[in-house]
XYZ file of C-alpha atoms in Angstrom:
782
model
C -0.069 0.074 -0.080
C 3.070 2.201 -0.187
C 2.891 2.484 3.629
C 5.963 2.533 5.527
C 6.782 2.160 9.389
C 10.449 2.957 9.765
C 10.672 5.325 12.435
C 12.094 8.760 13.162
C 15.916 7.979 14.528
C 16.498 11.500 15.663
C 14.345 10.987 18.553
C 15.254 7.542 19.533
C 19.126 8.426 19.679
C 18.569 10.267 22.663
C 15.908 8.314 24.394
C 16.296 6.698 27.745
C 14.803 3.174 26.382
C 17.887 2.623 24.174
C 20.349 2.877 27.113
C 19.269 -0.684 28.663
C 19.415 -2.731 25.434
C 18.301 -6.715 26.231
C 16.031 -9.323 24.904
C 12.254 -7.761 24.384
C 9.213 -10.290 24.315
C 6.227 -9.008 22.355
C 3.225 -11.287 22.954
C -0.180 -10.447 20.985
C -3.082 -12.029 22.702
C -5.817 -11.964 20.071
C -2.829 -12.746 17.465
C -4.869 -14.457 14.838
C -7.812 -11.989 15.061
C -8.702 -9.410 12.618
C -7.177 -6.731 13.949
C -3.864 -8.361 14.614
C -3.988 -9.982 10.837
C -4.594 -6.500 9.095
C -2.449 -4.225 10.964
C -0.563 -5.672 14.133
C 1.780 -8.145 12.799
C 2.683 -5.802 10.192
C 3.648 -3.161 13.132
C 5.676 -5.416 15.141
C 7.354 -7.136 11.711
C 8.441 -3.414 10.682
C 9.435 -2.638 14.286
C 11.669 -5.445 14.106
C 12.858 -4.725 10.691
C 14.069 -1.129 12.005
C 15.723 -2.308 15.071
C 17.471 -5.539 13.973
C 21.154 -5.160 14.662
C 20.499 -2.230 17.107
C 21.284 -4.171 20.119
C 17.941 -5.610 21.234
C 16.966 -9.331 20.791
C 13.101 -10.433 20.352
C 11.016 -12.915 20.424
C 7.439 -12.746 19.530
C 4.330 -14.969 20.699
C 0.871 -14.982 19.144
C -1.509 -15.775 21.619
C -5.203 -17.372 21.154
C -7.852 -19.519 22.708
C -7.172 -22.007 19.859
C -4.880 -25.104 20.808
C -1.620 -25.220 19.446
C -2.299 -27.460 16.265
C -4.783 -25.445 15.228
C -3.424 -21.727 16.084
C 0.014 -22.419 14.557
C -1.005 -22.466 10.750
C -3.406 -19.578 11.285
C -0.439 -17.391 12.751
C 2.074 -18.561 10.024
C -0.419 -17.615 7.343
C -0.848 -14.265 8.545
C 2.977 -13.806 9.057
C 3.823 -15.166 5.729
C 1.486 -12.253 4.043
C 3.476 -9.529 5.581
C 4.619 -6.803 3.142
C 7.889 -5.488 3.184
C 8.594 -1.807 3.832
C 9.602 0.081 0.562
C 13.087 1.220 2.012
C 14.174 -2.442 2.047
C 15.695 -4.108 -0.414
C 14.030 -7.577 -1.787
C 16.767 -9.477 -0.685
C 17.153 -7.762 2.788
C 13.566 -8.190 3.065
C 13.846 -11.824 2.807
C 16.320 -12.122 5.120
C 14.559 -9.879 7.719
C 11.242 -11.728 7.316
C 13.035 -15.462 7.654
C 14.264 -14.031 11.229
C 11.093 -12.776 12.320
C 9.234 -15.895 11.146
C 11.872 -18.034 13.243
C 11.799 -15.948 15.945
C 7.776 -15.949 15.998
C 5.605 -18.738 17.678
C 1.749 -19.688 18.310
C 1.073 -19.899 22.077
C -2.462 -21.146 23.214
C -3.657 -18.442 26.060
C -7.010 -19.554 27.776
C -6.344 -20.503 31.535
C -3.968 -19.255 33.999
C -1.900 -22.485 33.454
C -1.321 -21.285 29.908
C -0.088 -17.770 30.908
C 2.540 -19.589 33.220
C 3.618 -21.750 30.961
C 4.247 -18.703 28.803
C 6.432 -17.169 31.567
C 8.317 -20.566 32.187
C 9.115 -20.275 28.349
C 10.428 -16.919 28.431
C 12.915 -17.535 31.266
C 13.862 -20.772 30.014
C 15.060 -19.140 26.774
C 16.528 -16.135 28.208
C 18.241 -18.622 30.574
C 19.753 -20.871 27.741
C 20.743 -18.041 25.525
C 22.146 -16.020 28.428
C 20.412 -12.792 27.709
C 19.608 -10.326 29.855
C 15.589 -9.427 29.991
C 14.784 -5.695 28.701
C 11.108 -6.110 28.933
C 7.936 -7.498 27.907
C 5.077 -6.073 25.373
C 1.754 -7.572 25.712
C -0.904 -6.090 23.193
C -4.436 -6.910 23.921
C -6.252 -7.687 20.845
C -9.439 -8.880 22.528
C -12.811 -7.730 23.627
C -12.672 -5.375 26.228
C -14.637 -7.486 28.596
C -11.613 -9.868 28.566
C -9.102 -7.009 29.538
C -9.381 -7.160 33.429
C -9.219 -11.085 33.361
C -6.095 -11.097 31.277
C -4.414 -8.231 33.381
C -4.857 -10.195 36.490
C -3.221 -13.542 34.739
C -0.529 -11.034 33.325
C 0.075 -9.581 36.848
C 0.159 -12.926 38.747
C 2.066 -14.770 36.230
C 3.913 -12.863 33.636
C 5.632 -10.113 34.937
C 9.226 -9.411 34.442
C 12.073 -9.415 36.826
C 12.342 -5.713 38.446
C 14.372 -4.233 36.391
C 12.696 -4.795 33.211
C 9.648 -3.504 32.079
C 6.180 -4.392 31.623
C 3.939 -2.855 29.108
C 0.238 -3.479 28.366
C -1.668 -2.283 25.277
C -5.356 -1.957 25.287
C -7.664 -1.153 22.513
C -10.821 0.909 22.515
C -13.515 0.568 23.844
C -12.732 1.623 27.444
C -16.207 1.271 28.719
C -19.551 2.676 27.083
C -20.009 5.674 29.406
C -18.418 7.339 32.525
C -19.085 4.674 35.258
C -17.990 1.540 33.132
C -14.928 3.537 32.277
C -14.484 3.884 36.244
C -15.028 0.750 37.008
C -12.836 -0.934 34.179
C -10.280 1.272 35.211
C -10.510 0.645 38.993
C -10.000 -3.526 38.024
C -7.291 -2.691 35.670
C -5.187 -0.326 38.205
C -5.557 -3.267 40.895
C -3.355 -5.264 38.379
C -1.167 -2.888 36.434
C 0.405 0.202 37.073
C -0.787 3.531 34.992
C 2.772 3.796 33.644
C 2.394 -0.271 32.441
C -0.787 0.663 30.443
C -0.961 1.800 26.944
C -4.622 2.986 25.860
C -4.294 3.310 22.235
C -6.136 5.659 20.040
C -4.934 4.933 16.564
C -5.855 8.531 15.437
C -2.932 9.653 17.740
C -0.546 7.551 15.321
C -2.060 9.311 12.263
C 0.961 11.516 11.120
C -1.353 14.505 10.511
C -2.683 14.044 14.177
C 0.980 13.750 15.504
C 1.864 17.180 13.628
C -0.827 19.247 14.819
C 1.054 20.054 18.139
C 4.662 20.619 16.485
C 3.036 22.516 13.445
C 1.490 24.845 16.254
C 4.914 25.198 17.873
C 6.741 25.863 14.763
C 4.132 28.587 13.723
C 3.338 30.080 16.913
C 4.796 33.599 16.235
C 2.226 33.667 13.001
C -0.559 31.699 14.492
C -0.643 33.396 18.073
C -2.637 36.863 17.069
C -5.145 34.761 15.134
C -5.761 31.755 17.077
C -8.660 33.039 18.973
C -12.229 34.073 18.858
C -11.918 37.482 17.297
C -10.461 35.699 14.306
C -11.575 32.163 14.305
C -15.329 31.991 13.136
C -15.587 28.111 13.155
C -13.972 24.797 13.722
C -15.044 21.634 11.899
C -13.851 18.340 12.741
C -15.094 15.345 10.417
C -14.914 11.700 9.752
C -17.338 10.371 7.203
C -17.491 6.852 6.189
C -19.092 5.214 3.019
C -19.293 1.864 4.826
C -22.016 0.699 6.617
C -21.917 -1.587 9.923
C -22.902 -4.456 8.411
C -20.693 -7.378 10.140
C -19.991 -5.564 13.104
C -23.668 -4.913 14.653
C -22.998 -7.111 17.482
C -20.589 -4.347 18.693
C -21.958 -1.393 17.070
C -25.519 -1.514 18.448
C -24.082 -1.054 22.045
C -21.866 1.812 20.831
C -22.847 3.739 18.109
C -21.472 6.278 16.288
C -20.718 9.137 19.262
C -18.855 6.147 21.526
C -17.349 4.891 18.332
C -15.767 7.966 17.009
C -16.776 11.414 18.738
C -15.687 10.483 22.302
C -12.132 9.401 21.461
C -11.019 10.094 18.013
C -12.699 13.703 17.464
C -11.928 14.665 20.830
C -8.579 13.885 20.763
C -8.216 15.803 17.296
C -9.894 19.312 18.786
C -7.947 18.766 22.233
C -4.694 19.082 19.986
C -5.943 21.748 18.420
C -6.992 23.946 21.148
C -4.951 22.842 24.490
C -2.401 25.359 25.372
C 0.698 24.738 23.866
C 3.283 22.745 26.338
C 6.629 24.254 26.877
C 8.552 21.005 25.722
C 6.584 18.856 22.834
C 8.560 15.492 24.356
C 7.103 16.210 27.991
C 4.304 13.639 28.287
C 3.251 14.832 32.064
C 2.798 18.729 30.917
C 1.059 17.516 27.579
C -1.474 15.266 29.624
C -2.068 18.217 32.068
C -2.801 20.799 29.092
C -5.389 18.008 27.799
C -7.040 17.781 30.906
C -7.281 21.750 31.241
C -8.665 21.775 27.904
C -11.218 18.999 28.608
C -12.180 20.967 31.701
C -13.133 24.054 30.072
C -15.632 22.404 27.851
C -19.111 23.821 28.207
C -21.896 21.076 29.264
C -23.772 19.650 25.839
C -26.998 18.005 25.931
C -29.219 16.806 23.419
C -30.144 20.722 22.387
C -26.440 20.702 21.218
C -26.844 17.316 18.924
C -28.746 15.829 15.750
C -28.411 12.212 15.301
C -29.361 9.939 12.125
C -29.605 6.184 11.547
C -28.825 4.904 7.791
C -32.168 3.323 6.454
C -30.910 -0.492 6.202
C -29.445 -0.754 9.767
C -32.650 -1.647 11.931
C -32.953 -4.676 9.348
C -29.239 -5.702 10.056
C -29.699 -5.160 13.435
C -32.848 -7.920 13.359
C -31.258 -10.145 11.099
C -27.851 -10.426 13.163
C -28.933 -9.737 16.586
C -32.071 -12.364 16.006
C -34.455 -9.622 17.028
C -38.388 -9.719 15.846
C -39.298 -7.675 13.136
C -40.882 -4.803 15.468
C -37.813 -4.180 17.232
C -36.518 -0.979 16.561
C -32.942 0.068 17.475
C -32.114 3.702 18.599
C -28.482 3.411 18.030
C -27.611 6.427 15.865
C -25.111 5.973 12.765
C -24.442 9.525 12.536
C -24.009 12.380 14.666
C -23.577 16.111 14.214
C -22.662 17.829 17.697
C -21.520 21.373 18.369
C -19.343 22.115 21.184
C -18.102 25.181 22.687
C -15.284 26.377 25.146
C -15.959 28.240 28.331
C -12.636 30.478 28.329
C -11.663 33.825 27.035
C -9.344 32.551 23.945
C -12.395 30.583 22.461
C -15.755 31.521 23.814
C -18.386 31.761 21.099
C -16.579 29.614 18.061
C -18.754 26.894 17.294
C -16.843 23.715 16.868
C -18.821 21.281 14.473
C -17.936 17.389 15.329
C -19.696 15.027 12.737
C -19.422 11.731 11.857
C -21.297 8.848 9.876
C -21.788 5.734 8.212
C -23.199 5.290 4.806
C -22.370 8.942 3.569
C -21.519 10.177 0.068
C -17.422 9.967 0.805
C -14.976 8.631 2.853
C -12.860 11.458 4.043
C -11.329 12.785 7.415
C -10.199 16.079 8.157
C -10.281 19.050 10.829
C -10.465 22.714 9.631
C -10.281 25.943 10.914
C -12.209 28.580 9.004
C -11.119 32.259 9.708
C -13.247 35.421 9.640
C -12.755 37.364 6.506
C -11.717 40.626 7.216
C -10.950 42.015 3.536
C -13.636 43.792 1.679
C -12.776 43.546 -2.230
C -13.895 46.221 -4.491
C -12.830 44.496 -7.381
C -11.547 41.316 -8.418
C -13.610 38.908 -6.013
C -11.332 35.926 -7.469
C -8.022 37.320 -5.987
C -6.983 35.101 -3.401
C -6.988 37.975 -0.533
C -10.594 37.718 -1.003
C -11.045 34.127 -0.793
C -11.653 31.956 2.484
C -8.799 31.769 5.091
C -8.400 28.277 6.548
C -6.314 25.489 7.790
C -6.849 21.894 7.309
C -5.482 19.015 8.850
C -6.508 16.469 6.365
C -6.166 12.810 7.342
C -6.571 11.271 4.221
C -8.930 9.732 1.609
C -11.399 11.984 -0.431
C -10.082 14.114 -3.263
C -6.523 14.601 -1.796
C -6.071 10.811 -1.260
C -2.922 11.746 0.689
C -2.329 13.281 4.435
C -1.308 16.869 4.399
C -1.768 20.239 6.110
C -3.328 22.727 3.755
C -3.007 26.449 4.722
C -4.743 29.074 2.090
C -2.074 31.263 0.979
C -4.102 34.395 2.290
C -2.874 33.786 5.919
C 0.997 33.085 5.722
C 3.340 30.492 4.535
C 3.908 28.063 7.451
C 7.391 26.859 8.312
C 9.009 23.577 7.399
C 10.190 21.440 9.784
C 13.951 20.920 9.574
C 13.747 17.268 10.782
C 13.053 16.280 6.870
C 10.087 14.073 7.729
C 7.478 16.467 5.964
C 7.912 18.280 2.483
C 6.173 20.649 0.797
C 4.010 19.764 -2.374
C 4.183 21.844 -5.152
C 2.509 19.768 -7.742
C -1.527 19.852 -7.227
C -4.244 18.009 -8.933
C -6.716 19.819 -10.474
C -9.085 19.442 -7.561
C -11.003 22.048 -5.205
C -10.257 21.594 -1.280
C -12.951 22.882 0.626
C -14.035 25.751 -1.746
C -10.431 26.699 -3.007
C -8.377 25.042 -5.566
C -4.993 23.220 -4.295
C -2.877 26.094 -5.857
C -4.440 28.306 -3.284
C -3.088 26.491 -0.560
C 0.572 25.807 0.868
C 0.627 22.228 1.358
C 2.598 20.090 3.679
C 2.597 16.261 3.583
C 4.707 13.430 4.979
C 7.805 12.498 3.098
C 7.066 8.960 3.503
C 3.389 8.137 4.733
C 3.245 5.605 7.691
C 0.653 3.344 8.883
C -0.511 4.644 12.228
C -0.413 1.171 14.423
C 3.295 1.071 12.893
C 3.949 4.404 14.382
C 2.233 3.453 17.846
C 3.713 0.108 18.201
C 7.027 1.888 17.768
C 6.404 4.258 20.388
C 5.224 1.803 22.948
C 8.452 -0.100 22.418
C 10.236 3.490 23.275
C 7.768 3.892 25.911
C 6.385 7.225 24.600
C 3.442 7.729 26.755
C 2.281 11.104 25.059
C 0.713 9.033 22.048
C -1.686 7.313 24.296
C -4.852 8.085 26.378
C -4.178 8.387 30.022
C -6.832 7.267 32.843
C -7.430 10.880 33.727
C -7.878 11.878 30.072
C -10.073 8.922 29.491
C -12.203 9.824 32.678
C -12.476 13.394 31.928
C -13.681 12.745 28.068
C -16.305 10.445 29.372
C -17.528 12.882 31.796
C -17.953 15.347 28.998
C -19.865 13.154 26.721
C -21.964 10.702 29.146
C -24.515 13.234 29.955
C -25.342 13.842 26.088
C -25.132 10.179 25.538
C -27.775 9.504 28.401
C -29.891 12.422 27.262
C -30.046 10.923 23.370
C -30.882 7.111 24.289
C -34.316 7.697 24.028
C -34.089 9.827 20.740
C -35.398 8.554 17.789
C -32.498 9.233 15.243
C -33.539 10.531 11.777
C -33.855 7.754 8.949
C -31.332 8.653 5.850
C -31.352 6.288 2.809
C -27.029 6.533 2.592
C -24.672 7.565 -0.019
C -25.454 10.151 -2.232
C -29.272 9.803 -1.781
C -28.954 11.210 1.676
C -28.910 15.112 -0.332
C -29.343 17.697 1.977
C -30.883 15.175 4.540
C -28.159 15.255 7.117
C -27.199 19.021 6.962
C -27.750 20.646 10.299
C -27.275 24.419 11.316
C -26.518 26.489 14.217
C -29.452 28.082 16.300
C -27.742 30.275 19.062
C -25.398 27.577 20.887
C -27.955 24.748 19.573
C -28.028 22.836 16.329
C -31.108 21.675 14.496
C -31.141 19.649 11.025
C -31.794 22.414 8.762
C -34.370 20.611 6.540
C -37.594 18.645 7.409
C -37.231 14.769 7.334
C -39.307 13.928 3.788
C -40.093 10.504 5.377
C -42.556 10.248 8.468
C -41.089 7.164 10.207
C -43.968 7.569 12.911
C -47.427 8.059 11.453
C -49.160 11.172 12.751
C -51.187 10.851 16.002
C -53.924 12.640 18.140
C -50.990 15.148 18.786
C -51.050 16.413 15.535
C -54.288 17.850 16.152
C -53.156 19.988 18.963
C -51.673 23.502 18.851
C -51.638 25.937 21.527
C -54.880 25.561 23.671
C -56.280 28.430 26.324
C -58.354 27.511 29.196
C -59.199 27.883 32.817
C -57.089 25.797 35.489
C -57.833 26.709 39.073
C -60.046 29.559 38.415
C -57.271 31.097 36.521
C -56.112 31.594 33.255
C -54.047 28.530 31.425
C -52.251 28.064 28.011
C -51.290 24.378 27.042
C -49.536 23.059 24.259
C -47.092 20.169 23.432
C -43.739 20.942 25.054
C -41.871 22.916 22.268
C -44.808 24.991 21.641
C -45.653 25.729 25.002
C -42.319 27.137 26.056
C -42.113 29.051 22.691
C -45.547 30.854 23.607
C -44.301 31.814 27.280
C -41.265 33.025 25.798
C -43.759 35.412 23.491
C -45.609 36.083 26.633
C -42.790 37.344 28.555
C -41.227 39.636 25.516
C -44.841 40.992 25.445
C -44.833 41.814 29.100
C -41.076 43.077 28.916
C -42.227 45.598 26.232
C -45.048 46.819 27.965
C -43.283 46.935 31.145
C -40.485 49.187 29.396
C -42.892 51.500 27.964
C -44.204 51.870 31.159
C -41.462 52.156 33.561
C -38.202 52.326 31.238
C -37.311 48.730 32.732
C -38.437 45.002 33.398
C -37.981 42.933 36.707
C -38.009 39.361 35.803
C -37.559 36.748 38.524
C -36.827 33.219 37.675
C -36.944 30.140 39.857
C -34.591 26.708 39.790
C -35.417 23.480 39.386
C -35.947 21.420 36.085
C -38.740 23.218 34.781
C -37.349 26.694 33.280
C -34.205 25.073 31.585
C -36.328 24.738 28.228
C -37.614 28.484 28.340
C -33.630 29.639 29.568
C -32.893 27.832 26.108
C -35.387 29.754 24.178
C -34.628 32.919 25.510
C -30.993 32.742 24.849
C -32.035 32.266 21.275
C -33.863 35.862 21.166
C -30.582 37.483 21.157
C -31.601 40.460 19.363
C -35.460 40.382 19.775
C -35.772 40.684 23.760
C -34.966 44.138 25.334
C -32.117 42.695 27.623
C -30.639 45.974 28.297
C -33.364 47.343 29.962
C -33.936 43.792 31.920
C -33.068 42.901 35.684
C -32.872 39.310 36.376
C -33.736 38.048 39.939
C -33.871 34.978 41.458
C -36.788 33.432 43.401
C -34.972 30.973 45.016
C -31.669 29.459 45.647
C -29.826 26.183 46.918
C -27.120 27.393 49.772
C -24.109 26.273 47.328
C -21.653 28.410 46.006
C -22.739 29.936 42.582
C -19.869 28.445 40.994
C -21.107 24.832 41.441
C -23.356 22.659 38.879
C -26.089 22.408 42.063
C -26.646 26.419 42.244
C -29.834 27.580 40.421
C -27.750 30.883 39.574
C -25.106 28.682 37.718
C -27.961 27.256 35.804
C -29.486 30.372 34.591
C -25.812 31.990 33.892
C -25.110 28.859 31.753
C -28.168 28.445 30.105
C -28.896 32.145 29.424
C -26.741 34.852 30.811
C -23.227 33.885 29.147
C -25.369 33.622 25.770
C -27.082 37.514 25.828
C -25.578 41.153 26.357
C -27.153 42.350 29.628
C -25.671 44.773 31.626
C -23.667 43.252 34.668
C -25.446 45.621 36.777
C -28.611 44.286 36.022
C -28.012 40.969 37.067
C -29.053 40.320 40.898
C -27.944 36.861 42.430
C -29.139 35.804 45.860
C -26.237 36.233 48.393
C -26.054 32.751 49.588
C -22.265 32.964 50.036
C -20.703 35.641 52.582
C -18.006 36.025 54.635
C -16.808 32.376 53.135
C -20.149 30.848 54.872
C -23.203 29.765 53.127
C -26.624 30.900 54.369
C -25.766 31.805 58.091
C -28.638 33.508 59.855
C -26.338 36.443 61.097
C -24.785 37.198 57.905
C -28.286 38.555 57.072
C -28.474 37.485 53.321
C -32.069 37.619 53.304
C -32.420 41.058 54.279
C -29.686 42.359 52.184
C -31.564 40.841 48.941
C -34.453 42.409 50.391
C -32.985 45.852 50.598
C -31.704 45.605 46.869
C -35.465 44.407 45.689
C -37.094 47.615 47.383
C -34.160 49.745 45.994
C -34.763 48.771 42.361
C -38.059 47.228 42.384
C -40.831 49.893 42.292
C -43.144 48.625 45.254
C -41.296 46.025 45.328
C -43.595 44.444 42.493
C -41.903 42.327 39.956
C -43.227 42.681 36.790
C -42.958 38.837 35.768
C -42.246 35.832 38.240
C -41.776 32.546 36.919
C -42.114 29.532 39.251
C -42.614 25.663 38.834
C -43.970 23.040 40.918
C -42.244 19.985 42.537
C -43.995 16.570 42.685
C -44.658 17.276 46.318
C -46.686 20.349 45.617
C -43.507 22.952 46.747
C -42.977 25.706 44.639
C -39.992 28.376 44.745
C -38.092 26.901 47.867
C -41.431 26.961 49.764
C -42.330 23.548 51.308
C -45.049 22.164 53.393
C -43.164 22.318 56.284
C -42.189 26.101 55.837
C -43.086 28.248 58.618
C -44.288 31.786 57.688
C -46.561 32.899 60.241
C -44.167 35.494 61.860
C -42.622 36.406 58.240
C -45.826 37.717 56.643
C -44.159 41.023 55.911
C -40.617 39.603 54.844
C -39.715 39.102 51.255
C -37.068 37.160 51.310
C -36.269 34.103 53.963
C -34.153 31.149 54.473
C -35.971 27.910 54.184
C -34.818 23.893 55.220
C -35.940 21.494 52.015
C -36.665 17.773 52.484
C -33.890 16.860 50.035
C -30.343 17.742 49.692
C -29.115 20.218 49.981
C -31.249 21.087 52.360
C -31.015 24.905 53.281
C -32.384 27.288 50.594
C -32.866 31.231 50.319
C -36.449 31.891 48.461
C -39.080 34.968 47.823
C -41.680 34.402 50.155
C -45.367 34.027 49.059
C -45.893 38.033 50.002
C -43.057 38.987 47.425
C -44.521 36.449 44.856
C -48.225 37.594 45.420
C -46.998 41.304 45.022
C -45.959 40.620 40.993
C -47.915 42.151 38.050
C -47.755 38.345 36.814
C -46.826 35.150 37.636
C -46.532 32.422 35.698
C -46.770 28.574 36.512
C -44.893 26.300 34.436
C -45.441 22.261 34.565
C -44.018 20.042 32.179
C -43.659 16.396 31.812
C -45.765 12.907 32.249
C -44.090 12.798 36.136
C -46.412 15.757 36.794
C -49.744 14.348 35.479
C -51.060 13.176 38.760
C -49.782 16.331 40.470
C -51.916 18.190 37.961
C -55.025 16.369 38.615
C -54.701 16.473 42.245
C -54.386 20.394 42.382
C -57.289 20.795 40.168
C -59.459 18.711 42.642
C -58.308 21.544 45.403
C -60.542 24.530 45.693
C -58.779 27.521 47.314
C -55.462 26.970 49.784
C -54.188 23.460 51.066
C -51.334 23.393 53.260
C -50.233 20.104 51.923
C -50.141 21.785 48.648
C -47.766 25.392 48.749
C -48.592 26.190 45.421
C -52.221 26.689 46.070
C -51.079 29.887 47.896
C -49.693 31.495 45.100
C -52.679 34.359 44.566
C -51.483 37.478 43.482
C -53.424 40.178 44.879
C -53.714 42.394 42.060
C -51.922 40.851 39.191
C -52.469 37.812 36.819
C -51.582 34.439 37.496
C -51.339 32.438 34.123
C -50.700 28.315 34.180
C -48.419 27.186 31.497
C -49.056 23.012 31.437
C -47.880 21.116 28.890
C -49.961 17.970 27.146
C -47.881 15.580 28.609
C -48.734 17.118 32.218
C -52.098 17.762 31.281
C -52.936 14.470 29.640
C -50.722 11.898 30.821
């Protein structure tokens, strides 16, 4: 295929691993499987070809569950087909290959006794030939469920002496969410040290991916001024496949495209592009720490930040390969588009689009940084200065076919590293690359294309940990992706036909910080039901106005009503005072309001809190943190118009002597005319509480108070809340109730006349204002 695995000698000559020469034992567990046949043995053969005669001796074992008489011919059938590196002459390759075959052996590895026999065989060979052991390399090319058992067998029976190294290579998947990854890590760390584990993501072995940090470093002076939110318009990280999942359904249906590609490959590429540059590119610890810092800065993603699809034939393939009945439907996505944002000053506001899918129109993978255009071309719009400015890390396939870094000529000419590994491409095909002809780019490409597994096998041999996934990095990535995966587990993916026939069906677009498909699906998979006959319905509930609709329409109606209330208040008084409660009910509304960046009069709006948990505002459990993350950080509202409840004073939380409620009450009286908010939005808990006013909340002695400290029956117990006095003074009070879980509550409340001490929400009775119930059909109809 023209790929070589010969490595960069300049790095190895100075590396500490070359100081202790000796015998290296390589054991490929699962040595006759598909991955071993396609990639691993080629990688180990070319490692041997590169290292032969340089001081190390080797022995290679292919391990498998089959007995020796079955496994041996399978293994040697694979080894005899190994390709020669193009750098070796035919005669030299024949000699090296004969030596490699002579040093290779099949060994059954099923029971603890099998591993004990292997260890005895290694010791026996070392003793007979008088060799010093340098280390043992185990490559686990087996399903992940077998890792813990094999790690235990290696730890108990196959450890080398203390002066030799042990390196165990693990293939993804490393769990399917945060909790399973933590459980797997706990099992493995009980048997192996972190420095002994090499978790492979083969994308980190791709030459363009491993070049991202060096490229950024080499061009730091030119990139630093433009590598930020003021210059970058968007970032795209793409992996498209034409193949389907047929034959892999048993694995794929458990994982889907996000776990298979986005959580690992594309996240690693994003991290390398946007993490802080380490001072020393060969310092694995610094690189890891910078990766962790970047992952920690990513904003939370949920269903509103993703679209998913499934190619049409997939469900039939699942039914066939998993022996499911014809009425079985898999929700596993085979396509995903996700938008990610970074919560730091350098990159905030830049949309990072990550997308991958099977059965698409072409096979291609790239990461693209598109810069804002700052040139206005009066004439000659085809001049290079008038065209798109972009940097593309092109991983291969597609129109270009070879790996490369492309930089549009209207940016700058990138430096070419002096190591000699990369070259400038000066002969172009007559093709376009993402809107520009190749002649409009500076193009750099590897001198010798090398296969990713060959690169990584070499890095394992030399102990280069920076090319592998650490336990901390793995868990940080899962922590970011798991909430989205949980949210999508109940979402029906959009069905697409596959290939060119997809047309524009999978195109998606940005809406604020959210994404949605750009076009309506042409095929309705689910037949229209009664729900399609409902629009927005108005009526009466508990003697007050009620608006009801399906969730999305209801939230849109509430947002529209808030806009009308704001315009009315600003027309009359010059400002609009809005108090928002915590809990799950307002989340969808806050998202909808965040999309009204330009139509809502934010400059004249004051945001207040109805209630707050007694935790620091920076914690995820804080109601103010939720309002900030979902709304405030996306809109332009004056800092002085934001009024968080003072639950954290003198480094203490909600202590009576700190007088937090009194301070908030004074602030309300100072800014809000007659302490009468223009609009208060509240929800209702399953137990009938509202704001943070519960069944046992004592209010008899606080009838004139606007703000009090309360106790919740659930953690965190301490709360601060507006009182019914404050709520009932409002001009308008909206009560938002959503979800089937609230249906029983809605039914109960409809049967209660007047007040009930059991249901605090019944005490919400504005004196001269209006009460409106916003109840979605799930809560109303069940």
